[in-house]
Tab-separated table of C-alpha atoms in Angstrom:
chain	number	residue	atom	x	y	z
A	97	PRO	CA	173.675	131.655	176.195
A	98	GLN	CA	171.061	134.043	177.602
A	99	PRO	CA	170.955	133.940	181.462
A	100	SER	CA	167.683	132.911	183.065
A	101	LYS	CA	165.361	135.591	184.425
A	102	ALA	CA	166.025	134.388	187.984
A	103	TYR	CA	169.782	134.682	187.430
A	104	GLY	CA	169.328	138.192	186.010
A	105	ARG	CA	167.353	139.311	189.064
A	106	THR	CA	170.074	137.948	191.372
A	107	ILE	CA	172.729	139.951	189.536
A	108	GLY	CA	170.591	143.065	189.883
A	109	ARG	CA	170.104	142.684	193.639
A	110	ASN	CA	173.816	142.053	194.353
A	111	ARG	CA	174.861	144.991	192.230
A	112	LYS	CA	172.450	147.286	194.036
A	113	ARG	CA	173.834	146.316	197.487
A	114	ASP	CA	177.390	147.152	196.337
A	115	ILE	CA	176.475	150.682	195.295
A	116	HIS	CA	175.408	152.159	198.623
A	117	PRO	CA	178.801	151.974	200.513
A	118	LEU	CA	180.346	154.254	197.867
A	119	ILE	CA	178.482	157.186	199.384
A	120	VAL	CA	180.379	156.983	202.714
A	121	SER	CA	183.783	155.640	201.573
A	122	THR	CA	187.188	157.345	201.877
A	123	PRO	CA	188.864	158.674	198.668
A	124	GLU	CA	191.064	155.547	198.498
A	125	ASP	CA	188.060	153.245	198.967
A	126	MET	CA	186.114	155.342	196.487
A	127	LYS	CA	188.709	154.778	193.768
A	128	TYR	CA	188.837	151.040	194.420
A	129	LYS	CA	185.070	150.578	194.649
A	130	SER	CA	184.435	152.765	191.593
A	131	SER	CA	186.662	150.453	189.557
A	132	LEU	CA	184.898	147.425	191.003
A	133	PHE	CA	181.514	148.975	190.258
A	134	LEU	CA	182.442	149.623	186.619
A	135	LEU	CA	183.685	146.043	186.258
A	136	ILE	CA	180.418	144.662	187.654
A	137	LEU	CA	178.381	146.887	185.314
A	138	SER	CA	180.437	145.699	182.356
A	139	LEU	CA	179.931	142.027	183.235
A	140	ALA	CA	176.213	142.526	183.816
A	141	SER	CA	175.757	144.248	180.458
A	142	GLN	CA	177.488	141.340	178.707
A	143	LEU	CA	175.212	138.847	180.436
A	144	ASN	CA	172.141	140.751	179.275
A	145	LEU	CA	172.935	141.204	175.593
A	146	PRO	CA	169.734	141.149	173.515
A	147	THR	CA	169.015	137.742	172.016
A	148	GLU	CA	168.427	139.252	168.572
A	149	ALA	CA	172.127	140.065	168.291
A	150	LYS	CA	173.096	136.458	168.955
A	151	GLN	CA	170.647	134.553	166.750
A	152	PRO	CA	171.356	134.032	163.020
A	153	ASN	CA	168.617	134.547	160.474
A	154	ALA	CA	166.348	131.489	160.426
A	155	ARG	CA	166.395	131.498	156.640
A	156	ASN	CA	169.837	130.001	156.252
A	157	VAL	CA	170.808	128.227	159.455
A	158	SER	CA	172.121	124.690	159.688
A	159	LYS	CA	170.918	122.007	162.099
A	160	ALA	CA	173.758	123.073	164.401
A	161	GLY	CA	172.477	126.662	164.387
A	162	LYS	CA	175.306	128.044	162.249
A	163	LYS	CA	174.617	130.279	159.273
A	164	GLU	CA	175.269	128.334	156.107
A	165	GLN	CA	177.329	129.731	153.260
A	166	TYR	CA	177.645	128.709	149.639
A	167	ALA	CA	180.694	126.622	148.763
A	168	GLY	CA	183.624	128.597	147.405
A	169	SER	CA	183.029	127.159	143.931
A	170	ILE	CA	179.596	128.800	143.680
A	171	PRO	CA	179.635	132.229	142.009
A	172	LYS	CA	177.772	135.149	143.505
A	173	PRO	CA	174.078	134.966	142.591
A	174	THR	CA	172.702	137.421	140.065
A	175	LEU	CA	169.886	138.056	142.537
A	176	SER	CA	169.881	137.087	146.231
A	177	GLU	CA	167.162	136.583	148.839
A	178	VAL	CA	164.341	137.250	146.391
A	179	ALA	CA	161.011	136.857	148.218
A	180	TYR	CA	158.407	134.643	146.561
A	181	GLY	CA	156.038	134.562	149.554
A	182	SER	CA	155.340	136.138	152.922
A	183	HIS	CA	157.213	133.726	155.225
A	184	GLU	CA	160.828	134.562	156.063
A	185	ARG	CA	161.968	131.308	154.416
A	186	ASN	CA	160.067	132.039	151.200
A	187	VAL	CA	163.198	133.268	149.461
A	188	LEU	CA	165.347	132.160	146.533
A	189	ASP	CA	168.626	132.967	144.822
A	190	PHE	CA	168.987	133.226	141.032
A	191	TRP	CA	171.994	132.794	138.749
A	192	LYS	CA	171.457	134.080	135.213
A	193	ALA	CA	173.282	132.210	132.441
A	194	LYS	CA	174.756	134.360	129.697
A	195	SER	CA	172.611	134.064	126.599
A	196	GLU	CA	170.885	136.253	124.048
A	197	LYS	CA	167.880	133.942	123.949
A	198	PRO	CA	165.845	132.553	126.865
A	199	THR	CA	167.683	129.869	128.798
A	200	PRO	CA	166.596	126.605	130.415
A	201	LEU	CA	166.573	126.612	134.205
A	202	ALA	CA	167.541	124.170	136.965
A	203	PHE	CA	165.214	124.632	139.943
A	204	VAL	CA	167.064	123.256	142.986
A	205	ILE	CA	165.370	122.192	146.230
A	206	HIS	CA	167.599	121.456	149.230
A	207	GLY	CA	167.317	118.357	151.423
A	208	GLY	CA	167.257	117.949	155.192
A	209	GLY	CA	164.172	115.865	155.914
A	210	TRP	CA	161.992	118.985	155.452
A	211	LYS	CA	163.217	119.805	158.980
A	212	ASN	CA	166.503	121.640	158.326
A	213	GLY	CA	168.853	122.743	155.567
A	214	SER	CA	169.081	125.735	153.255
A	215	LYS	CA	169.583	126.771	149.645
A	216	GLU	CA	173.260	127.344	150.430
A	217	ARG	CA	173.742	123.561	150.139
A	218	LEU	CA	173.398	123.934	146.371
A	219	ASN	CA	176.706	122.237	145.540
A	220	ARG	CA	175.509	118.980	147.149
A	221	PHE	CA	172.894	118.519	144.436
A	222	VAL	CA	174.199	120.059	141.210
A	223	ASP	CA	177.340	121.599	139.747
A	224	ALA	CA	176.075	125.161	139.316
A	225	PRO	CA	179.178	126.488	137.467
A	226	ALA	CA	178.876	123.643	134.929
A	227	LEU	CA	175.191	124.382	134.395
A	228	LEU	CA	175.843	128.089	133.908
A	229	LYS	CA	178.656	127.331	131.476
A	230	ALA	CA	176.220	125.144	129.515
A	231	GLY	CA	173.778	128.049	129.264
A	232	ILE	CA	171.411	126.838	131.982
A	233	SER	CA	170.277	129.339	134.603
A	234	VAL	CA	169.895	128.203	138.211
A	235	VAL	CA	167.502	128.889	141.080
A	236	ALA	CA	167.963	127.607	144.647
A	237	ILE	CA	165.063	127.961	147.070
A	238	ASN	CA	164.325	127.926	150.769
A	239	TYR	CA	160.928	126.828	152.049
A	240	ARG	CA	159.020	126.484	155.298
A	241	LEU	CA	160.310	123.621	157.424
A	242	ILE	CA	158.194	121.037	159.205
A	243	LYS	CA	157.696	121.812	162.905
A	244	SER	CA	156.377	119.429	165.550
A	245	ASN	CA	153.782	121.993	166.652
A	246	SER	CA	152.639	122.878	163.134
A	247	ASP	CA	148.935	123.568	162.603
A	248	ILE	CA	149.272	122.774	158.876
A	249	GLU	CA	147.755	119.420	157.904
A	250	PRO	CA	149.563	117.437	156.869
A	251	PRO	CA	152.832	119.176	157.875
A	252	VAL	CA	154.510	118.226	154.567
A	253	LYS	CA	152.032	120.449	152.734
A	254	ALA	CA	154.040	123.540	153.743
A	255	PRO	CA	157.380	122.708	152.068
A	256	LEU	CA	155.774	121.097	149.014
A	257	HIS	CA	153.355	123.909	148.287
A	258	ASP	CA	156.101	126.463	148.931
A	259	ALA	CA	158.154	124.766	146.218
A	260	ALA	CA	155.189	124.921	143.849
A	261	ARG	CA	154.690	128.617	144.593
A	262	ALA	CA	158.393	129.324	144.085
A	263	LEU	CA	158.241	127.561	140.708
A	264	GLN	CA	155.246	129.662	139.694
A	265	PHE	CA	157.034	132.811	140.842
A	266	VAL	CA	160.095	131.955	138.746
A	267	ARG	CA	157.886	131.384	135.706
A	268	SER	CA	156.295	134.799	136.272
A	269	LYS	CA	159.797	136.287	135.967
A	270	ALA	CA	160.587	134.489	132.701
A	271	ALA	CA	160.743	137.601	130.512
A	272	GLU	CA	162.666	139.663	133.087
A	273	TRP	CA	165.163	136.892	133.888
A	274	ASN	CA	165.502	135.590	130.295
A	275	ILE	CA	164.142	132.131	131.127
A	276	ASP	CA	162.458	129.661	128.806
A	277	LYS	CA	159.506	128.709	131.012
A	278	THR	CA	158.899	125.549	128.939
A	279	ARG	CA	162.289	124.071	129.931
A	280	ILE	CA	162.475	124.082	133.716
A	281	ALA	CA	163.823	121.003	135.506
A	282	ALA	CA	163.782	120.257	139.229
A	283	ALA	CA	166.771	118.913	141.147
A	284	GLY	CA	167.596	118.200	144.777
A	285	GLY	CA	168.535	115.580	147.314
A	286	SER	CA	166.615	113.408	149.795
A	287	ALA	CA	163.562	115.410	150.937
A	288	GLY	CA	164.314	117.966	148.215
A	289	ALA	CA	164.381	115.099	145.736
A	290	CYS	CA	161.017	113.861	146.975
A	291	THR	CA	159.601	117.375	146.567
A	292	SER	CA	161.019	117.497	143.034
A	293	LEU	CA	159.287	114.207	142.189
A	294	TRP	CA	156.035	115.474	143.706
A	295	LEU	CA	156.168	118.461	141.359
A	296	LEU	CA	157.106	116.202	138.441
A	297	TYR	CA	154.135	113.885	138.859
A	298	HIS	CA	151.456	116.139	140.336
A	299	ASP	CA	148.746	117.560	138.101
A	300	ASP	CA	149.228	121.217	137.250
A	301	LEU	CA	148.494	123.428	140.267
A	302	ALA	CA	147.913	126.529	138.152
A	303	ASP	CA	144.667	128.332	138.993
A	304	LEU	CA	143.666	129.928	135.708
A	305	THR	CA	140.752	131.775	137.335
A	306	SER	CA	142.861	133.442	140.031
A	307	ASP	CA	143.274	137.217	140.249
A	308	ASP	CA	146.894	136.523	141.224
A	309	PRO	CA	149.024	136.303	138.046
A	310	ILE	CA	151.610	134.122	139.810
A	311	ALA	CA	148.936	131.583	140.793
A	312	ARG	CA	147.992	131.324	137.113
A	313	GLU	CA	151.477	130.059	136.207
A	314	SER	CA	152.062	126.340	135.595
A	315	THR	CA	153.812	124.010	138.035
A	316	ARG	CA	154.659	121.392	135.413
A	317	LEU	CA	158.297	120.454	134.761
A	318	TYR	CA	160.353	119.511	131.712
A	319	CYS	CA	162.138	116.773	133.678
A	320	ALA	CA	163.755	116.092	137.064
A	321	ALA	CA	167.215	114.890	138.125
A	322	VAL	CA	167.463	113.948	141.784
A	323	ASN	CA	169.736	112.313	144.346
A	324	ASN	CA	168.797	109.733	147.016
A	325	ALA	CA	165.076	110.310	146.597
A	326	GLN	CA	162.267	108.827	148.645
A	327	THR	CA	159.847	107.866	145.874
A	328	THR	CA	156.864	106.898	148.016
A	329	ALA	CA	155.157	108.358	151.078
A	330	ASP	CA	153.332	105.108	151.815
A	331	PRO	CA	154.709	103.314	154.917
A	332	GLN	CA	153.290	99.998	153.745
A	333	GLN	CA	155.241	100.194	150.487
A	334	MET	CA	158.368	101.305	152.355
A	335	LYS	CA	158.132	98.309	154.697
A	336	GLU	CA	157.598	95.877	151.808
A	337	TRP	CA	160.487	97.303	149.796
A	338	THR	CA	162.855	97.799	152.749
A	339	PRO	CA	161.917	95.996	156.009
A	340	ASN	CA	163.928	98.323	158.283
A	341	SER	CA	162.323	101.502	156.940
A	342	LYS	CA	161.927	104.214	159.573
A	343	TYR	CA	161.443	107.510	157.722
A	344	GLY	CA	158.487	109.657	156.763
A	345	GLY	CA	156.041	109.707	159.649
A	346	HIS	CA	156.882	113.294	160.607
A	347	ALA	CA	155.627	114.458	157.204
A	348	PHE	CA	152.129	113.500	158.348
A	349	GLY	CA	152.425	114.489	162.014
A	350	MET	CA	153.331	111.012	163.283
A	351	LYS	CA	155.778	110.597	166.159
A	352	SER	CA	157.233	107.286	164.939
A	353	PHE	CA	157.284	104.968	161.942
A	354	ASP	CA	155.276	102.405	163.925
A	355	GLN	CA	152.504	104.962	164.425
A	356	PHE	CA	152.797	105.942	160.753
A	357	LEU	CA	152.224	102.338	159.712
A	358	ALA	CA	149.486	101.677	162.262
A	359	GLU	CA	147.474	104.756	161.291
A	360	ARG	CA	148.073	104.437	157.543
A	361	GLU	CA	144.438	103.817	156.620
A	362	SER	CA	143.243	106.973	158.378
A	363	ILE	CA	145.621	109.198	156.391
A	364	LEU	CA	145.485	107.339	153.078
A	365	PRO	CA	144.058	110.362	151.186
A	366	TRP	CA	147.071	112.402	152.325
A	367	ILE	CA	149.477	109.646	151.295
A	368	GLN	CA	147.910	109.469	147.846
A	369	GLU	CA	148.146	113.244	147.463
A	370	TYR	CA	151.792	113.555	148.521
A	371	SER	CA	153.395	110.298	147.337
A	372	PRO	CA	155.256	110.604	144.002
A	373	TYR	CA	154.753	106.905	143.249
A	374	ALA	CA	150.973	107.239	143.648
A	375	LEU	CA	150.817	110.368	141.491
A	376	ALA	CA	152.777	109.118	138.465
A	377	SER	CA	150.734	108.836	135.264
A	378	SER	CA	151.398	108.112	131.604
A	379	ASP	CA	151.656	111.780	130.573
A	380	ASP	CA	154.469	112.691	132.978
A	381	PRO	CA	157.994	113.922	132.082
A	382	PRO	CA	161.221	111.867	132.296
A	383	VAL	CA	163.268	111.457	135.462
A	384	TYR	CA	166.853	110.698	136.494
A	385	LEU	CA	167.427	108.963	139.851
A	386	HIS	CA	170.905	108.795	141.399
A	387	TYR	CA	171.696	106.877	144.624
A	388	LYS	CA	175.032	106.952	146.417
A	389	GLY	CA	174.587	103.487	147.936
A	390	PRO	CA	174.789	99.888	146.684
A	391	PRO	CA	172.469	98.156	144.193
A	392	PRO	CA	168.825	97.650	145.172
A	393	ALA	CA	167.833	94.557	147.135
A	394	ILE	CA	164.069	94.511	147.498
A	395	GLY	CA	162.788	92.928	150.696
A	396	LYS	CA	166.143	93.057	152.461
A	397	PRO	CA	167.241	95.434	155.253
A	398	GLN	CA	169.433	98.288	154.072
A	399	LYS	CA	172.323	100.107	155.716
A	400	ASP	CA	170.671	103.416	154.845
A	401	PRO	CA	166.962	102.629	154.469
A	402	THR	CA	166.064	106.301	154.043
A	403	HIS	CA	168.197	106.685	150.905
A	404	THR	CA	168.253	103.166	149.509
A	405	ALA	CA	168.219	102.478	145.773
A	406	ASN	CA	165.185	100.258	146.495
A	407	PHE	CA	163.168	103.474	146.207
A	408	GLY	CA	164.636	104.069	142.765
A	409	LEU	CA	164.109	100.571	141.427
A	410	LYS	CA	160.452	100.520	142.429
A	411	LEU	CA	159.783	103.884	140.805
A	412	GLN	CA	161.623	102.742	137.686
A	413	GLU	CA	159.386	99.662	137.503
A	414	ARG	CA	156.331	101.885	137.867
A	415	CYS	CA	157.599	104.203	135.115
A	416	GLU	CA	158.122	101.231	132.795
A	417	GLU	CA	154.512	100.154	133.404
A	418	LEU	CA	153.357	103.652	132.450
A	419	GLY	CA	155.698	104.008	129.478
A	420	LEU	CA	157.734	106.773	131.115
A	421	SER	CA	161.466	107.370	130.889
A	422	CYS	CA	163.355	106.705	134.142
A	423	GLU	CA	167.150	106.501	134.318
A	424	LEU	CA	168.421	104.822	137.501
A	425	VAL	CA	172.038	105.041	138.708
A	426	TYR	CA	173.578	103.558	141.843
A	427	LYS	CA	176.958	102.327	143.036
A	428	GLY	CA	178.152	99.616	140.665
A	429	ALA	CA	175.427	100.209	138.062
A	430	LYS	CA	176.228	99.049	134.513
A	431	LYS	CA	175.882	101.040	131.295
A	432	VAL	CA	175.553	104.422	132.997
A	433	LYS	CA	174.546	107.035	130.440
A	434	HIS	CA	174.804	110.103	132.680
A	435	LYS	CA	177.188	110.009	135.626
A	436	ASP	CA	175.258	112.511	137.757
A	437	ALA	CA	172.295	114.867	137.887
A	438	THR	CA	174.238	117.736	136.341
A	439	ALA	CA	175.209	115.695	133.282
A	440	TYR	CA	171.595	114.609	132.835
A	441	LEU	CA	170.278	118.172	133.169
A	442	ILE	CA	172.729	119.524	130.610
A	443	ALA	CA	171.940	116.769	128.110
A	444	SER	CA	168.163	117.000	128.612
A	445	LEU	CA	167.634	120.735	128.888
A	446	ASN	CA	169.860	121.500	125.912
A	447	SER	CA	168.530	118.656	123.738
A	448	SER	CA	166.019	120.894	121.947
A	449	SER	CA	167.693	124.254	122.350
A	450	GLY	CA	169.692	124.157	119.148
A	451	LYS	CA	173.030	123.823	120.945
């Protein structure tokens, strides 16, 4: 750790006092004190190493401050750290599937509560080698994280709109990267899953009048396949579905779930804009929801209220009301058609590709 400024000044003063006796010392003392002086200089230089040399790049650091790496099973990306925006975390990695014709693409958004995580967690959400083998290209993105002192309102706007911009950027590269821009699916876990659902259900964010060609690209998806998703951003719904809910307030600048619930009415327009459940409409694409935990139990406390299958069941009911396809899988589920997100993506993205 970097020493405090006060500690650094103390080192400087003590070192300076030790220098002056060298001028009047005997040859034997000179040899001894010269060695001591060099040792002190060496220790002082180590204490004052520049902080830049010690801090990993903020793009890919874990919650513990360690630089994250892709799992050994993940092949080297075709393109790495491609910038899609001006912020240091506006970067993505791209894996190009081998194909003579344009390929579908899995657009993967990492989890971490929108507060931590990185694209290097790719293997937690999809099996990238299996997708590539099936002729599906892959993109994994980073995005701006929510900070307690953020001046963006609401704070969740930063990661969600970054994801939309990254999707538009990827579409702008369709010809160069051999991508079929009509068959792009989102995937991710937890907060990344919620972002995926937001993209799935939100109206197209393309600005057809913009001078920026990337902004003119569509943000609509072919489908989504997500893990442990929060399907609503409404604290009232969360509390009704799962009484011990405690997650989500930070997305809107709240310090606690109690404050989130108490001030719900004042931020209702934000909730309606950023809640997947509220945005779903009858013209939206299909979705696959996978939960690692037990079957849903609406109205009962859950061991993991942030990732409960209650979220999935309620979205599935909403999709049925709207006539939308929603496949829900959880621990102990019967008649499972696709065992995981990767299986669903392969089946869905290749369903009309002639394979």
